[in-house]
Short mmCIF file of C-alpha atoms in Angstrom, two decimals:
data_model
loop_
_atom_site.label_atom_id
_atom_site.label_comp_id
_atom_site.label_asym_id
_atom_site.label_seq_id
_atom_site.Cartn_x
_atom_site.Cartn_y
_atom_site.Cartn_z
CA UNK A 69 16.31 20.21 -57.32
CA UNK A 70 12.98 19.07 -55.84
CA UNK A 71 12.65 17.67 -52.34
CA UNK A 72 11.95 14.25 -53.86
CA UNK A 73 15.34 14.26 -55.56
CA UNK A 74 17.23 15.28 -52.40
CA UNK A 75 16.74 11.91 -50.71
CA UNK A 76 20.09 10.41 -49.71
CA UNK A 77 21.14 6.84 -50.53
CA UNK A 78 21.33 5.81 -46.87
CA UNK A 79 17.86 7.10 -45.99
CA UNK A 80 16.42 5.65 -49.18
CA UNK A 81 17.88 2.23 -48.43
CA UNK A 82 16.44 2.34 -44.90
CA UNK A 83 13.00 3.12 -46.34
CA UNK A 84 13.19 0.27 -48.86
CA UNK A 85 14.35 -2.10 -46.12
CA UNK A 86 11.02 -1.48 -44.33
CA UNK A 87 8.89 -2.16 -47.41
CA UNK A 88 7.70 -5.79 -47.20
CA UNK A 89 5.88 -6.09 -50.52
CA UNK A 90 7.41 -6.35 -53.99
CA UNK A 91 4.76 -3.94 -55.30
CA UNK A 92 5.94 -1.28 -52.86
CA UNK A 93 9.53 -1.65 -54.09
CA UNK A 94 8.32 -1.06 -57.66
CA UNK A 95 6.30 1.98 -56.62
CA UNK A 96 9.28 3.43 -54.75
CA UNK A 97 11.40 3.26 -57.89
CA UNK A 98 8.64 4.88 -59.98
CA UNK A 99 8.52 8.14 -57.98
CA UNK A 100 11.35 9.84 -59.88
CA UNK A 101 14.72 9.15 -61.50
CA UNK A 102 16.56 9.73 -58.21
CA UNK A 103 14.42 7.19 -56.34
CA UNK A 104 14.79 4.72 -59.20
CA UNK A 105 18.57 5.05 -58.87
CA UNK A 106 18.35 4.45 -55.10
CA UNK A 107 16.18 1.35 -55.60
CA UNK A 108 18.52 0.08 -58.30
CA UNK A 109 21.56 0.43 -56.05
CA UNK A 110 19.75 -1.17 -53.10
CA UNK A 111 18.82 -4.29 -55.03
CA UNK A 112 22.32 -4.60 -56.46
CA UNK A 113 23.69 -4.57 -52.90
CA UNK A 114 21.02 -6.97 -51.64
CA UNK A 115 21.44 -9.41 -54.53
CA UNK A 116 24.30 -11.14 -52.74
CA UNK A 117 22.29 -11.37 -49.53
CA UNK A 118 19.42 -13.02 -51.44
CA UNK A 119 16.69 -11.25 -49.53
CA UNK A 120 13.44 -13.10 -50.14
CA UNK A 121 10.24 -11.24 -51.05
CA UNK A 122 7.25 -11.57 -48.77
CA UNK A 123 4.78 -14.20 -50.07
CA UNK A 124 1.53 -12.97 -51.60
CA UNK A 125 -1.76 -14.70 -52.34
CA UNK A 126 -2.65 -14.98 -56.02
CA UNK A 127 -6.44 -14.75 -56.18
CA UNK A 128 -9.15 -14.97 -58.87
CA UNK A 129 -10.74 -11.88 -60.48
CA UNK A 130 -13.03 -9.74 -58.34
CA UNK A 131 -15.95 -10.19 -60.75
CA UNK A 132 -17.44 -13.12 -62.66
CA UNK A 133 -16.46 -11.56 -66.00
CA UNK A 134 -13.02 -10.45 -64.83
CA UNK A 135 -9.90 -11.92 -66.41
CA UNK A 136 -7.05 -10.33 -64.46
CA UNK A 137 -5.24 -11.92 -61.55
CA UNK A 138 -5.10 -10.16 -58.21
CA UNK A 139 -2.29 -10.12 -55.68
CA UNK A 140 -3.33 -10.08 -52.04
CA UNK A 141 -0.86 -8.59 -49.56
CA UNK A 142 -0.66 -9.94 -46.03
CA UNK A 143 0.91 -6.70 -44.82
CA UNK A 144 -2.14 -4.73 -46.02
CA UNK A 145 -4.99 -6.99 -44.99
CA UNK A 146 -8.07 -6.50 -47.11
CA UNK A 147 -6.14 -4.94 -50.00
CA UNK A 148 -5.39 -6.35 -53.43
CA UNK A 149 -2.73 -5.24 -55.86
CA UNK A 150 -3.30 -5.79 -59.54
CA UNK A 151 -0.51 -7.56 -61.36
CA UNK A 152 1.69 -4.71 -62.55
CA UNK A 153 3.14 -6.50 -65.59
CA UNK A 154 1.21 -8.78 -67.96
CA UNK A 155 -1.70 -10.46 -66.19
CA UNK A 156 -2.59 -14.05 -67.00
CA UNK A 157 -6.19 -15.20 -67.41
CA UNK A 158 -7.43 -16.99 -64.31
CA UNK A 159 -9.34 -19.68 -66.15
CA UNK A 160 -7.64 -22.71 -64.65
CA UNK A 161 -6.01 -24.06 -61.54
CA UNK A 162 -2.33 -23.54 -60.94
CA UNK A 163 -0.84 -26.81 -59.71
CA UNK A 164 2.43 -25.36 -58.48
CA UNK A 165 4.47 -22.22 -57.98
CA UNK A 166 8.12 -21.43 -57.31
CA UNK A 167 10.12 -18.20 -57.57
CA UNK A 168 7.39 -16.56 -59.63
CA UNK A 169 6.84 -19.53 -61.98
CA UNK A 170 3.27 -20.85 -62.23
CA UNK A 171 2.46 -24.34 -63.54
CA UNK A 172 -0.63 -25.28 -65.54
CA UNK A 173 -1.53 -28.69 -67.04
CA UNK A 174 -2.86 -28.82 -70.62
CA UNK A 175 -5.55 -31.00 -72.27
CA UNK A 176 -2.88 -33.11 -74.02
CA UNK A 177 -1.30 -33.90 -70.61
CA UNK A 178 1.66 -31.61 -71.22
CA UNK A 179 2.60 -28.88 -68.75
CA UNK A 180 3.29 -25.18 -69.23
CA UNK A 181 5.31 -23.09 -66.80
CA UNK A 182 4.54 -19.37 -66.97
CA UNK A 183 6.51 -16.47 -65.51
CA UNK A 184 4.25 -13.38 -65.63
CA UNK A 185 6.73 -10.97 -64.03
CA UNK A 186 9.56 -8.87 -65.42
CA UNK A 187 7.69 -6.99 -68.17
CA UNK A 188 6.61 -9.95 -70.29
CA UNK A 189 5.36 -13.49 -69.87
CA UNK A 190 8.04 -16.17 -70.23
CA UNK A 191 7.16 -19.80 -70.89
CA UNK A 192 8.64 -23.24 -70.41
CA UNK A 193 6.74 -25.89 -72.38
CA UNK A 194 7.24 -29.34 -70.86
CA UNK A 195 6.59 -32.59 -72.71
CA UNK A 196 3.50 -34.79 -72.41
CA UNK A 197 3.57 -36.18 -68.90
CA UNK A 198 2.25 -39.69 -69.51
CA UNK A 199 1.06 -41.01 -72.89
CA UNK A 200 -0.91 -43.72 -71.08
CA UNK A 201 -3.32 -41.04 -69.89
CA UNK A 202 -4.18 -40.28 -73.54
CA UNK A 203 -6.34 -37.16 -73.36
CA UNK A 204 -6.89 -35.23 -70.13
CA UNK A 205 -10.62 -34.58 -69.95
CA UNK A 206 -10.10 -32.55 -66.77
CA UNK A 207 -6.52 -31.29 -67.11
CA UNK A 208 -6.82 -28.99 -64.10
CA UNK A 209 -6.84 -32.00 -61.82
CA UNK A 210 -4.45 -34.39 -63.56
CA UNK A 211 -1.53 -33.01 -61.57
CA UNK A 212 -1.94 -32.83 -57.82
CA UNK A 213 1.24 -30.86 -57.18
CA UNK A 214 4.27 -29.67 -59.15
CA UNK A 215 7.54 -28.38 -57.72
CA UNK A 216 10.67 -26.88 -59.27
CA UNK A 217 14.22 -27.15 -58.03
CA UNK A 218 15.69 -24.15 -56.17
CA UNK A 219 16.99 -21.37 -58.45
CA UNK A 220 15.25 -22.81 -61.51
CA UNK A 221 15.26 -20.63 -64.62
CA UNK A 222 14.17 -20.90 -68.24
CA UNK A 223 17.33 -22.76 -69.29
CA UNK A 224 18.12 -24.86 -66.22
CA UNK A 225 15.40 -26.54 -64.17
CA UNK A 226 14.22 -29.78 -62.59
CA UNK A 227 10.51 -30.49 -62.24
CA UNK A 228 8.84 -33.14 -60.07
CA UNK A 229 5.09 -33.86 -60.09
CA UNK A 230 2.50 -35.92 -58.25
CA UNK A 231 -0.20 -36.92 -60.72
CA UNK A 232 -2.86 -39.43 -61.85
CA UNK A 233 -4.96 -39.47 -58.70
CA UNK A 234 -1.90 -38.77 -56.52
CA UNK A 235 -0.53 -42.30 -57.05
CA UNK A 236 2.38 -41.50 -59.39
CA UNK A 237 5.48 -39.32 -59.17
CA UNK A 238 7.52 -38.30 -62.22
CA UNK A 239 10.40 -35.94 -62.95
CA UNK A 240 11.97 -34.14 -65.90
CA UNK A 241 14.99 -31.84 -66.30
CA UNK A 242 15.85 -29.18 -68.86
CA UNK A 243 17.00 -30.68 -72.17
CA UNK A 244 15.62 -34.14 -71.31
CA UNK A 245 13.36 -35.75 -73.90
CA UNK A 246 10.93 -37.57 -71.61
CA UNK A 247 9.59 -37.77 -68.09
CA UNK A 248 10.91 -40.45 -65.73
CA UNK A 249 8.48 -42.36 -63.52
CA UNK A 250 9.64 -42.86 -59.93
CA UNK A 251 9.34 -46.63 -59.45
CA UNK A 252 8.56 -46.86 -55.69
CA UNK A 253 5.64 -44.49 -56.14
CA UNK A 254 4.40 -46.52 -59.11
CA UNK A 255 4.63 -49.79 -57.17
CA UNK A 256 2.76 -48.31 -54.19
CA UNK A 257 -0.39 -47.83 -56.27
CA UNK A 258 -1.28 -51.48 -55.56
CA UNK A 259 -1.25 -50.66 -51.85
CA UNK A 260 -3.76 -47.84 -52.24
CA UNK A 261 -1.14 -45.24 -51.39
CA UNK A 262 -1.56 -41.65 -52.53
CA UNK A 263 1.00 -38.88 -52.20
CA UNK A 264 0.27 -35.56 -50.52
CA UNK A 265 3.40 -33.46 -50.93
CA UNK A 266 6.92 -33.35 -52.37
CA UNK A 267 9.91 -31.14 -51.61
CA UNK A 268 13.55 -30.58 -52.54
CA UNK A 269 15.69 -30.87 -49.40
CA UNK A 270 19.49 -31.02 -49.17
CA UNK A 271 19.98 -32.45 -52.64
CA UNK A 272 17.21 -35.06 -52.51
CA UNK A 273 13.48 -35.07 -53.21
CA UNK A 274 11.21 -36.24 -50.39
CA UNK A 275 7.58 -37.27 -50.79
CA UNK A 276 5.04 -37.97 -48.04
CA UNK A 277 2.12 -40.31 -48.60
CA UNK A 278 -1.33 -40.66 -47.10
CA UNK A 279 -0.07 -43.31 -44.69
CA UNK A 280 2.58 -41.06 -43.17
CA UNK A 281 5.35 -42.84 -45.07
CA UNK A 282 8.16 -40.90 -46.74
CA UNK A 283 10.02 -41.69 -49.96
CA UNK A 284 13.39 -40.10 -50.75
CA UNK A 285 15.06 -40.18 -54.16
CA UNK A 286 17.88 -38.56 -56.11
CA UNK A 287 16.97 -36.81 -59.37
CA UNK A 288 20.41 -35.38 -60.14
CA UNK A 289 21.25 -38.18 -62.62
CA UNK A 290 18.64 -39.89 -64.84
CA UNK A 291 16.93 -42.16 -64.31
CA UNK A 292 16.09 -41.01 -60.76
CA UNK A 293 17.86 -43.15 -58.19
CA UNK A 294 15.83 -44.22 -55.17
CA UNK A 295 17.75 -43.64 -51.95
CA UNK A 296 15.31 -45.33 -49.62
CA UNK A 297 11.65 -46.16 -49.14
CA UNK A 298 11.03 -45.17 -45.54
CA UNK A 299 8.64 -47.13 -43.36
CA UNK A 300 5.36 -45.51 -42.46
CA UNK A 301 5.74 -43.37 -39.36
CA UNK A 302 3.16 -43.47 -36.60
CA UNK A 303 0.04 -41.90 -38.07
CA UNK A 304 -3.42 -40.76 -36.94
CA UNK A 305 -6.04 -43.49 -36.75
CA UNK A 306 -8.52 -41.57 -38.91
CA UNK A 307 -6.01 -40.42 -41.49
CA UNK A 308 -8.73 -39.82 -44.12
CA UNK A 309 -9.39 -36.48 -42.36
CA UNK A 310 -5.74 -35.46 -42.55
CA UNK A 311 -3.41 -34.09 -45.15
CA UNK A 312 0.37 -33.98 -44.90
CA UNK A 313 2.97 -31.48 -46.07
CA UNK A 314 6.76 -31.34 -46.10
CA UNK A 315 8.40 -27.98 -45.38
CA UNK A 316 12.03 -26.93 -45.06
CA UNK A 317 12.52 -24.46 -42.20
CA UNK A 318 14.81 -21.44 -42.33
CA UNK A 319 17.26 -23.52 -40.28
CA UNK A 320 17.20 -26.25 -42.97
CA UNK A 321 15.26 -28.69 -40.79
CA UNK A 322 12.74 -30.95 -42.54
CA UNK A 323 9.27 -30.51 -41.05
CA UNK A 324 6.23 -32.76 -41.42
CA UNK A 325 3.00 -30.76 -41.14
CA UNK A 326 -0.24 -32.53 -40.31
CA UNK A 327 -3.48 -30.75 -41.27
CA UNK A 328 -6.68 -31.93 -39.63
CA UNK A 329 -9.97 -31.12 -41.32
CA UNK A 330 -13.59 -31.70 -40.39
CA UNK A 331 -16.41 -32.09 -42.89
CA UNK A 332 -19.32 -29.66 -42.77
CA UNK A 333 -22.45 -29.64 -44.89
CA UNK A 334 -22.77 -26.43 -46.87
CA UNK A 335 -25.76 -26.04 -49.19
CA UNK A 336 -25.53 -28.60 -52.00
CA UNK A 337 -22.11 -30.05 -51.21
CA UNK A 338 -19.94 -30.97 -48.24
CA UNK A 339 -16.84 -28.96 -47.47
CA UNK A 340 -13.86 -29.70 -45.26
CA UNK A 341 -12.59 -26.94 -43.01
CA UNK A 342 -9.27 -26.89 -41.20
CA UNK A 343 -9.46 -27.43 -37.44
CA UNK A 344 -5.83 -27.58 -36.38
CA UNK A 345 -2.25 -28.36 -37.36
CA UNK A 346 0.53 -30.36 -35.82
CA UNK A 347 4.16 -29.85 -36.80
CA UNK A 348 6.91 -32.43 -36.41
CA UNK A 349 10.65 -32.07 -36.84
CA UNK A 350 11.93 -35.19 -38.58
CA UNK A 351 14.98 -36.83 -37.00
CA UNK A 352 17.63 -37.92 -39.48
CA UNK A 353 20.76 -40.03 -39.26
CA UNK A 354 23.76 -37.81 -39.96
CA UNK A 355 25.54 -40.31 -42.21
CA UNK A 356 22.79 -42.09 -44.10
CA UNK A 357 20.26 -39.21 -43.90
CA UNK A 358 17.66 -41.84 -43.08
CA UNK A 359 14.65 -40.50 -41.20
CA UNK A 360 14.49 -42.28 -37.86
CA UNK A 361 11.50 -40.61 -36.22
CA UNK A 362 9.72 -37.36 -35.48
CA UNK A 363 9.41 -34.86 -32.62
CA UNK A 364 6.36 -32.61 -32.28
CA UNK A 365 7.29 -28.95 -31.97
CA UNK A 366 5.27 -26.14 -30.41
CA UNK A 367 7.08 -23.25 -32.08
CA UNK A 368 8.34 -22.42 -35.56
CA UNK A 369 11.24 -20.30 -34.23
CA UNK A 370 10.09 -17.03 -35.85
CA UNK A 371 9.18 -18.76 -39.11
CA UNK A 372 5.79 -18.78 -40.78
CA UNK A 373 4.73 -21.70 -42.99
CA UNK A 374 2.74 -21.42 -46.23
CA UNK A 375 0.90 -24.49 -47.52
CA UNK A 376 -1.81 -25.38 -50.02
CA UNK A 377 -1.89 -26.15 -53.77
CA UNK A 378 1.48 -24.51 -54.18
CA UNK A 379 4.88 -25.75 -53.09
CA UNK A 380 5.03 -25.72 -49.28
CA UNK A 381 7.61 -23.30 -47.87
CA UNK A 382 8.73 -21.40 -44.78
CA UNK A 383 9.54 -17.73 -44.37
CA UNK A 384 11.38 -15.81 -41.61
CA UNK A 385 8.86 -13.09 -40.79
CA UNK A 386 10.08 -11.46 -37.57
CA UNK A 387 10.76 -8.10 -39.26
CA UNK A 388 7.78 -8.01 -41.63
CA UNK A 389 4.45 -6.40 -40.65
CA UNK A 390 1.25 -8.33 -41.27
CA UNK A 391 2.95 -11.72 -41.53
CA UNK A 392 3.37 -13.22 -38.08
CA UNK A 393 5.82 -15.81 -36.74
CA UNK A 394 4.55 -19.15 -35.41
CA UNK A 395 1.66 -19.04 -37.89
CA UNK A 396 0.74 -21.51 -40.62
CA UNK A 397 -0.88 -19.70 -43.55
CA UNK A 398 -3.00 -22.11 -45.56
CA UNK A 399 -5.00 -22.05 -48.77
CA UNK A 400 -7.75 -24.44 -49.84
CA UNK A 401 -6.53 -27.63 -51.55
CA UNK A 402 -9.57 -29.88 -50.95
CA UNK A 403 -11.73 -30.87 -53.92
CA UNK A 404 -15.09 -32.58 -53.64
CA UNK A 405 -16.56 -35.15 -55.99
CA UNK A 406 -14.97 -36.36 -59.20
CA UNK A 407 -12.76 -33.30 -59.79
CA UNK A 408 -14.98 -32.17 -62.67
CA UNK A 409 -14.71 -28.45 -62.00
CA UNK A 410 -13.12 -26.02 -59.56
CA UNK A 411 -15.07 -25.59 -56.34
CA UNK A 412 -13.68 -22.25 -55.30
CA UNK A 413 -12.02 -21.66 -51.97
CA UNK A 414 -13.82 -22.34 -48.69
CA UNK A 415 -10.83 -22.79 -46.42
CA UNK A 416 -8.29 -19.94 -46.30
CA UNK A 417 -6.75 -18.64 -43.10
CA UNK A 418 -3.89 -19.01 -40.66
CA UNK A 419 -3.28 -21.22 -37.64
CA UNK A 420 -1.71 -19.68 -34.55
CA UNK A 421 0.73 -22.26 -33.17
CA UNK A 422 0.82 -20.59 -29.74
CA UNK A 423 -2.92 -20.05 -29.20
CA UNK A 424 -3.90 -23.18 -31.17
CA UNK A 425 -6.56 -21.17 -32.98
CA UNK A 426 -7.69 -20.48 -36.55
CA UNK A 427 -7.53 -16.86 -37.70
CA UNK A 428 -9.00 -15.33 -40.87
CA UNK A 429 -7.02 -12.84 -42.92
CA UNK A 430 -8.69 -13.13 -46.34
CA UNK A 431 -12.37 -12.47 -47.03
CA UNK A 432 -13.81 -14.90 -49.56
CA UNK A 433 -15.93 -13.49 -52.39
CA UNK A 434 -19.12 -15.06 -53.72
CA UNK A 435 -17.81 -14.63 -57.28
CA UNK A 436 -15.04 -17.13 -56.52
CA UNK A 437 -17.50 -20.02 -56.10
CA UNK A 438 -16.62 -21.83 -59.35
CA UNK A 439 -13.11 -20.52 -59.77
CA UNK A 440 -9.88 -22.27 -58.84
CA UNK A 441 -8.66 -21.54 -55.31
CA UNK A 442 -6.04 -18.95 -54.48
CA UNK A 443 -2.39 -19.98 -54.25
CA UNK A 444 0.70 -18.62 -52.50
CA UNK A 445 3.47 -17.18 -54.66
CA UNK A 446 6.81 -15.37 -54.31
CA UNK A 447 6.61 -12.45 -56.77
CA UNK A 448 10.25 -11.55 -57.51
CA UNK A 449 11.86 -8.24 -56.67
CA UNK A 450 12.28 -5.92 -59.68
CA UNK A 451 15.35 -6.49 -61.85
CA UNK A 452 17.43 -3.41 -62.61
CA UNK A 453 19.93 -3.30 -65.47
#
């Protein structure tokens, strides 16, 4: 018996416990049959605990002619891991991600969900979003953001989208034959209201608009039932320079994140770079769940937040190297002009809530200039039979 095969279960499980990245779990199990058995047993034991994988940044190819996605690991700054299963071509913008699923809009205004992990690519083909849009000349930008319900899978899912210039919200569930338009969002278009973010939270869907107002609605039974249209909360005077996100903390609190940008001239086009963030805990009435106000917080209580084009989410990072608590990790979700083509990513980094400073963890490449920006994903842990 080789030294590799003499590793005990207990020691092996301790080693795996210290591995933050999904890729490292896969590599551990590939060493030999004994280590594969240890990894298999570990993940069976941890399945009930629902340990979450560390988020990774899905980035464009390293070269102009490249076609393979790259995975950037926060715990190994400066390093990329190639997708170990079937890579997808990075020829378009992903408008949402959840539990390994990636969403892409199509020219006919339908939507495809792709799951590139687990040995093969799985697909969910959603119906045409809105026949009134006819043909999507720039499908990459038809959908501002797409989210999936927690624990979605190929047979059971709920999808909610912000689309059509961020003025409409629609939803569809598995086995439904059409999308449902959320009426309050549709009526708000006459007020010049656009929506920044949406999130599933405690059985409802919440959406925040550009005027700091929040809509809540129930999508459990079609058509979606509006619970309340919340009044606009106090907002910044120059809210054109702000973007808003909704995040659920590890403690199940609903957070409103305010991102302040400043425009800078860069060569032939302006860009907006992040200056700071403010985070508010939203106060809710225990019975009605109505949001009654907000309280600014100075700490994330050992959480890190991840925001951008993807679904906004939190992660408890106290025990993971490279990913630091009280940090907001952000990707670029600002587009200039008429949304005719991807602009690349100018604004990727993290905000230190304690020091109130911007930190850089990802080095931008010149080849990414006309490629869609990077997006945060949760690559799933390997599945063992």
